Amino acid sequence: MAKPLGEFDFIDRFIKAQAALGQPMYRRGDALGIGDDCALMPPLEAGEQLAVSTDMLVEGRHYFSDVDPKALGHKVLAVNLSDLAAMGARPLAFTLAAALRGLDPTWLEAFLSGMLALARDAQCALIGGDTTGMPANGAQVFCVTVMGAVPMGQALRRDGLCDGDDLWVSGSLGDAAFAVQHRRDDPKLLWPAPRIALGLRLRSLAHAAIDISDGLHAEIMHLLRASGGVAAQLDWDSIPLGPRVQQAVREGVLSATQATVIAVTGGDEYELLFSAPPECRTEIRDLAMQQGVALTRIGEVRSAGGPSIHWHHHDGRRVDAGVVEAIGHGGFTHF
Ligand code: ADP
Ligand code: MG
């Protein structure tokens, strides 16, 4: 039988050797990656500030135990890169803390290959972390802290909504939540693509941005509250539905209303929701073409009324009160 993998073997053979591949930071004389007590970051460029975010994935809560380890490795980094994207920050580096029941080489190799492939794409280097054992009945935990750079004062914050701004959303919504409900695999759920390039371009267009990890409704409420209690007028018929949800409507599995409720409340999307002044509409549509990503205008910001969402249809009719009520309770919360 093969000798069990030790913690230090694991770090040297599986992590350190792989982390440097395709990462220019590891070839710089003024930086230091895995192997010492701390990593050392190269200096930021003039006028930049550091953006830092942490996100954790817990077995049984954020992912199923039988998930493809490669997809899980991708996802734990992707959800963190999505936070950088939502701030308009350029990825620099990340750390990985892992609480593991054991060191299964096949599983870990797949996990790391998924994570490090995305790290190379995003030019975000793994520079350190921590590894700890868990009891046999414990849930595994993966925690990534990501660092990015953003020009001083130009980050896309949640508190930047202005009266009269348009509200926009990237991509399409609902497929990830639909996949969870039906315990199906879906690329949106397994391989989320953080909108890094979009976030960088939005710095010069958007007033505020957030990523939709907890569902559109919940995230809009976060923006409205952070921006001092403004309100949102949203067009129910403009919500872009994911292809799987659209198919479910065609097949009669979901009603049109149910489909939009899933799109509005479902979490795990990692799309960007942002606000921009109406003067930017043409530029935003051009940006969508350039980047090959759908950008849909779903409503607007109104300063009167306190932090609240007002839903209407294309023709101005109000959305059914029962549906609105259900949405208010439907966003994902942890407790
Ligand atoms: P320390 O005793 O200083 O915490 P460790 O023995 O935990 O050091 O780690 C040794 C080196 O390996 C450090 O550079 C640390 O950042 C890195 N490391 C440990 N675990 C991980 C991990 N899961 N991912 C990336 N780097 C790790
Ligand atoms: Mg340690």
Coordinates of C-alpha atoms and ligand atoms in Angstrom, one line a residue:
M1 CA 0.0 0.0 0.0
A2 CA 1.3 3.5 -0.8
K3 CA 2.6 5.4 2.2
P4 CA 0.0 7.8 3.5
L5 CA 0.6 11.3 2.4
G6 CA 2.0 13.6 5.2
E7 CA 1.1 17.2 5.6
F8 CA 4.5 18.5 4.5
D9 CA 4.7 16.2 1.5
F10 CA 1.2 17.4 0.6
I11 CA 2.3 21.1 0.8
D12 CA 5.6 20.5 -1.1
R13 CA 4.4 18.1 -3.7
F14 CA 0.9 19.1 -4.3
I15 CA 0.7 22.7 -3.5
K16 CA 4.1 24.5 -3.7
A17 CA 5.2 22.8 -7.0
Q18 CA 1.9 23.6 -8.7
A19 CA 1.2 27.0 -7.4
A20 CA 4.1 28.7 -9.2
L21 CA 3.1 27.4 -12.7
G22 CA 2.1 30.1 -15.0
Q23 CA 2.3 32.8 -12.3
P24 CA 4.7 35.6 -13.1
M25 CA 4.6 36.7 -9.4
Y26 CA 6.7 33.6 -8.5
R27 CA 9.5 34.8 -10.8
R28 CA 9.8 38.3 -9.3
G29 CA 12.8 39.0 -7.0
D30 CA 10.7 41.3 -4.8
A31 CA 8.0 38.7 -3.9
L32 CA 7.9 35.4 -2.0
G33 CA 5.4 32.6 -2.3
I34 CA 4.7 29.4 -0.3
G35 CA 7.3 28.1 2.0
D36 CA 8.2 30.7 4.6
D37 CA 6.3 32.0 7.6
C38 CA 4.7 34.7 5.5
A39 CA 4.4 35.4 1.8
L40 CA 5.7 38.7 0.6
M41 CA 3.7 40.6 -1.9
P42 CA 5.4 42.8 -4.6
P43 CA 4.6 46.5 -4.1
L44 CA 1.4 47.8 -5.6
E45 CA 1.6 50.1 -8.5
A46 CA 1.5 53.9 -7.8
G47 CA -1.9 55.1 -6.7
E48 CA -3.4 51.7 -6.1
Q49 CA -4.9 50.3 -3.0
L50 CA -5.3 46.7 -1.8
A51 CA -8.8 45.0 -2.0
V52 CA -9.1 42.0 0.3
S53 CA -12.0 39.4 0.6
T54 CA -12.5 36.0 2.3
D55 CA -15.1 33.4 1.4
M56 CA -15.5 29.9 2.9
L57 CA -17.1 26.8 1.5
V58 CA -18.4 24.2 4.0
E59 CA -19.2 20.7 3.1
G60 CA -22.9 19.9 3.4
R61 CA -23.8 23.6 3.4
H62 CA -22.3 25.1 0.3
Y63 CA -21.5 21.9 -1.6
F64 CA -22.5 18.3 -1.7
S65 CA -20.0 15.8 -0.4
D66 CA -19.9 13.9 -3.7
V67 CA -19.1 17.0 -5.8
D68 CA -16.5 16.7 -8.5
P69 CA -13.3 17.8 -6.6
K70 CA -12.0 19.7 -9.6
A71 CA -15.2 21.7 -9.8
L72 CA -15.1 22.4 -6.1
G73 CA -11.5 23.7 -6.4
H74 CA -12.6 26.0 -9.2
K75 CA -15.6 27.2 -7.2
V76 CA -13.8 28.1 -3.9
L77 CA -11.5 30.4 -5.9
A78 CA -14.2 31.6 -8.3
V79 CA -16.5 32.9 -5.5
N80 CA -13.7 35.0 -4.1
L81 CA -12.6 36.3 -7.5
S82 CA -16.3 37.3 -8.0
D83 CA -15.9 39.6 -4.9
L84 CA -12.9 41.3 -6.5
A85 CA -14.8 41.6 -9.8
A86 CA -17.7 43.3 -7.9
M87 CA -15.3 45.9 -6.6
G88 CA -13.6 46.5 -9.9
A89 CA -10.3 45.1 -8.5
R90 CA -7.5 43.4 -10.5
P91 CA -6.6 40.0 -9.0
L92 CA -3.2 39.7 -7.4
A93 CA -2.9 36.6 -5.1
F94 CA -4.7 34.4 -2.7
T95 CA -4.3 32.1 0.3
L96 CA -6.0 28.8 1.0
A97 CA -6.9 27.4 4.4
A98 CA -8.2 23.8 4.3
A99 CA -9.6 21.7 7.1
L100 CA -9.5 18.1 5.8
R101 CA -10.6 14.7 7.1
G102 CA -7.6 13.1 5.5
L103 CA -5.1 13.6 2.7
D104 CA -6.6 11.6 -0.3
P105 CA -4.0 12.3 -3.1
T106 CA -6.4 11.6 -6.0
W107 CA -9.1 13.9 -4.6
L108 CA -6.7 16.7 -3.6
E109 CA -4.9 16.6 -6.9
A110 CA -8.2 17.1 -8.7
F111 CA -9.2 19.9 -6.3
L112 CA -5.9 21.7 -6.8
S113 CA -6.0 21.3 -10.6
G114 CA -9.4 23.0 -10.7
M115 CA -8.4 25.8 -8.4
L116 CA -5.0 26.4 -10.0
A117 CA -6.3 26.4 -13.6
L118 CA -8.6 29.3 -12.7
A119 CA -5.8 30.9 -10.8
R120 CA -3.7 30.9 -13.9
D121 CA -6.5 32.2 -16.1
A122 CA -7.1 35.1 -13.6
Q123 CA -3.3 35.6 -13.0
C124 CA -4.0 35.3 -9.3
A125 CA -1.2 33.4 -7.5
L126 CA -1.6 31.0 -4.6
I127 CA 1.0 32.3 -2.1
G128 CA 0.2 30.5 1.2
G129 CA -2.3 29.0 3.5
D130 CA -2.9 26.6 6.3
T131 CA -3.8 22.9 6.4
T132 CA -5.4 21.1 9.3
G133 CA -6.9 17.7 10.1
M134 CA -10.6 17.2 11.0
P135 CA -12.2 14.3 12.9
A136 CA -13.7 11.6 10.7
N137 CA -17.2 12.9 11.2
G138 CA -16.3 16.6 10.7
A139 CA -17.3 18.7 7.7
Q140 CA -14.5 19.7 5.4
V141 CA -13.9 23.5 5.1
F142 CA -12.1 25.5 2.4
C143 CA -11.4 29.1 3.0
V144 CA -9.8 31.4 0.5
T145 CA -8.6 34.9 1.1
V146 CA -8.1 36.9 -2.1
M147 CA -6.2 40.1 -2.7
G148 CA -6.6 42.5 -5.6
A149 CA -5.5 46.0 -6.6
V150 CA -7.7 48.9 -7.4
P151 CA -6.8 52.6 -8.2
M152 CA -7.3 54.6 -5.0
G153 CA -10.9 55.7 -4.6
Q154 CA -12.1 54.0 -7.8
A155 CA -13.5 50.7 -6.2
L156 CA -17.1 49.9 -7.0
R157 CA -18.8 50.1 -3.6
R158 CA -22.2 49.2 -2.5
D159 CA -23.0 52.7 -1.2
G160 CA -22.7 54.4 -4.6
L161 CA -26.3 54.3 -5.9
C162 CA -27.6 57.6 -7.2
D163 CA -31.2 58.8 -7.8
G164 CA -32.1 58.1 -11.4
D165 CA -29.4 55.4 -12.0
D166 CA -30.3 52.5 -14.2
L167 CA -29.9 49.1 -12.6
W168 CA -28.2 46.4 -14.7
V169 CA -27.4 42.7 -14.3
S170 CA -24.9 40.6 -16.2
G171 CA -25.6 37.1 -17.7
S172 CA -28.8 35.2 -16.9
L173 CA -30.3 34.1 -13.6
G174 CA -32.0 31.1 -12.0
D175 CA -30.1 28.1 -13.4
A176 CA -27.9 27.6 -10.4
A177 CA -30.8 27.6 -7.9
F178 CA -32.9 25.4 -10.2
A179 CA -30.0 22.9 -10.3
V180 CA -29.8 22.9 -6.5
Q181 CA -33.6 22.4 -6.2
H182 CA -33.5 19.4 -8.6
R183 CA -30.1 18.2 -7.3
R184 CA -28.8 18.3 -10.9
D185 CA -25.5 19.4 -12.2
D186 CA -25.3 22.7 -14.0
P187 CA -22.3 24.6 -15.3
K188 CA -23.6 27.7 -13.6
L189 CA -23.5 25.9 -10.3
L190 CA -20.3 23.9 -10.7
W191 CA -18.1 26.2 -12.8
P192 CA -19.1 29.8 -12.1
A193 CA -17.2 32.3 -14.2
P194 CA -16.2 35.4 -12.1
R195 CA -16.9 38.6 -14.1
I196 CA -13.4 40.0 -13.6
A197 CA -13.0 41.7 -17.0
L198 CA -16.4 43.2 -16.7
G199 CA -15.7 44.6 -13.2
L200 CA -12.5 46.3 -14.5
R201 CA -14.4 48.0 -17.3
L202 CA -17.3 49.0 -15.0
R203 CA -14.9 51.2 -12.8
S204 CA -15.3 54.0 -15.3
L205 CA -19.1 53.5 -15.9
A206 CA -20.8 52.2 -12.8
H207 CA -21.7 54.1 -9.5
A208 CA -22.2 50.9 -7.4
A209 CA -21.8 47.2 -7.9
I210 CA -22.3 43.9 -6.0
D211 CA -22.2 40.2 -7.0
I212 CA -25.3 38.1 -6.8
S213 CA -24.1 35.3 -4.5
D214 CA -27.2 35.5 -2.3
G215 CA -29.8 36.2 -4.9
L216 CA -30.9 39.3 -6.9
H217 CA -33.6 40.4 -4.4
A218 CA -31.3 40.1 -1.4
E219 CA -28.4 41.8 -3.1
I220 CA -30.4 44.7 -4.4
M221 CA -31.7 45.2 -0.8
H222 CA -28.0 45.3 0.3
L223 CA -27.3 48.0 -2.2
L224 CA -30.4 50.1 -1.3
R225 CA -29.5 50.0 2.4
A226 CA -25.8 50.7 1.9
S227 CA -26.7 53.7 -0.3
G228 CA -28.7 55.4 2.4
G229 CA -32.2 53.9 1.9
V230 CA -33.0 54.6 -1.8
A231 CA -35.7 52.5 -3.6
A232 CA -35.6 50.4 -6.7
Q233 CA -38.3 50.3 -9.5
L234 CA -37.8 47.0 -11.2
D235 CA -39.3 45.5 -14.4
W236 CA -40.4 41.9 -13.7
D237 CA -40.6 41.1 -17.5
S238 CA -37.0 42.2 -18.1
I239 CA -35.3 39.7 -15.7
P240 CA -33.0 37.5 -17.8
L241 CA -33.8 33.8 -17.3
G242 CA -31.1 31.2 -17.6
P243 CA -31.4 28.6 -20.4
R244 CA -32.3 25.7 -18.1
V245 CA -35.1 27.7 -16.4
Q246 CA -36.4 28.8 -19.8
Q247 CA -36.4 25.1 -20.9
A248 CA -38.3 24.2 -17.8
V249 CA -41.0 26.8 -18.7
R250 CA -41.3 25.4 -22.2
E251 CA -41.7 21.9 -20.8
G252 CA -44.3 23.0 -18.3
V253 CA -42.1 22.1 -15.3
L254 CA -42.3 25.7 -14.1
S255 CA -44.8 28.4 -14.7
A256 CA -43.4 31.7 -16.1
T257 CA -44.0 33.3 -12.7
Q258 CA -42.2 30.5 -10.8
A259 CA -39.3 30.8 -13.2
T260 CA -38.9 34.5 -12.5
V261 CA -39.3 33.9 -8.8
I262 CA -36.3 31.5 -8.9
A263 CA -34.3 33.9 -11.0
V264 CA -35.0 36.8 -8.5
T265 CA -34.4 34.8 -5.3
G266 CA -31.9 32.1 -6.3
G267 CA -28.4 32.4 -5.0
D268 CA -25.0 31.1 -6.2
E269 CA -25.1 33.2 -9.4
Y270 CA -21.9 35.3 -9.3
E271 CA -23.2 37.7 -11.8
L272 CA -22.7 41.4 -11.3
L273 CA -25.5 43.8 -10.4
F274 CA -24.6 47.4 -10.9
S275 CA -26.0 50.9 -11.3
A276 CA -25.0 53.5 -13.8
P277 CA -26.3 56.8 -15.0
P278 CA -28.7 56.7 -18.1
E279 CA -26.0 58.6 -20.2
C280 CA -23.9 55.4 -20.1
R281 CA -26.5 53.1 -21.8
T282 CA -24.8 53.1 -25.2
E283 CA -21.4 52.5 -23.7
I284 CA -22.7 49.6 -21.6
R285 CA -24.4 48.0 -24.6
D286 CA -21.1 48.3 -26.5
L287 CA -19.3 46.8 -23.5
A288 CA -21.7 43.8 -23.6
M289 CA -20.9 43.2 -27.3
Q290 CA -17.1 43.6 -26.8
Q291 CA -17.1 41.1 -23.9
G292 CA -19.7 38.7 -25.2
V293 CA -21.7 38.9 -22.0
A294 CA -25.4 39.9 -21.7
L295 CA -26.0 43.1 -19.8
T296 CA -29.7 43.7 -19.1
R297 CA -31.3 46.9 -17.7
I298 CA -33.8 45.7 -15.1
G299 CA -34.9 48.9 -13.5
E300 CA -33.9 52.2 -11.9
V301 CA -33.1 53.9 -8.6
R302 CA -35.5 56.3 -7.0
S303 CA -34.5 58.4 -4.0
A304 CA -38.0 58.5 -2.5
G305 CA -39.6 55.7 -0.5
G306 CA -36.9 54.2 1.7
P307 CA -35.0 50.9 1.0
S308 CA -37.7 49.0 -0.9
I309 CA -38.2 47.3 -4.2
H310 CA -41.2 48.1 -6.4
W311 CA -42.0 45.5 -9.1
H312 CA -44.0 46.3 -12.2
H313 CA -44.6 44.7 -15.6
H314 CA -43.5 46.1 -19.0
D315 CA -46.9 47.8 -19.4
G316 CA -46.7 49.4 -16.0
R317 CA -49.1 47.0 -14.1
R318 CA -48.0 46.2 -10.6
V319 CA -46.7 42.6 -10.0
D320 CA -49.2 40.4 -8.0
A321 CA -48.9 41.2 -4.3
G322 CA -48.7 37.5 -3.3
V323 CA -45.7 37.0 -5.6
V324 CA -43.9 40.1 -4.2
E325 CA -44.5 38.8 -0.7
A326 CA -43.1 35.4 -1.5
I327 CA -40.0 37.0 -3.0
G328 CA -39.4 39.0 0.1
H329 CA -39.0 35.8 2.1
G330 CA -37.2 33.8 -0.6
G331 CA -33.6 35.1 -0.7
F332 CA -30.9 32.8 0.8
T333 CA -29.9 33.6 4.4
H334 CA -27.6 31.4 6.5
F335 CA -29.4 31.5 9.8
Ligands
ADP1 P1 3.3 27.8 9.7 O1 3.8 26.9 10.8 O2 4.1 29.0 9.5 O3 1.8 28.1 9.8 P2 2.8 25.7 7.8 O4 3.7 24.6 8.1 O5 1.4 25.8 8.2 O6 3.6 27.0 8.3 O7 2.9 26.0 6.2 C1 4.2 26.0 5.6 C2 4.1 26.7 4.3 O8 3.1 26.1 3.5 C3 3.6 28.2 4.5 O9 4.3 29.0 3.6 C4 2.1 28.1 4.2 O10 1.7 29.4 3.8 C5 2.0 27.1 3.2 N1 0.8 26.3 3.2 C6 0.3 25.5 4.2 N2 -0.9 25.0 3.9 C7 -1.3 25.6 2.7 C8 -2.4 25.5 1.8 N3 -3.5 24.7 2.1 N4 -2.3 26.2 0.7 C9 -1.3 26.9 0.4 N5 -0.2 27.0 1.1 C10 -0.2 26.4 2.3
MG2 MG 0.2 26.9 9.4

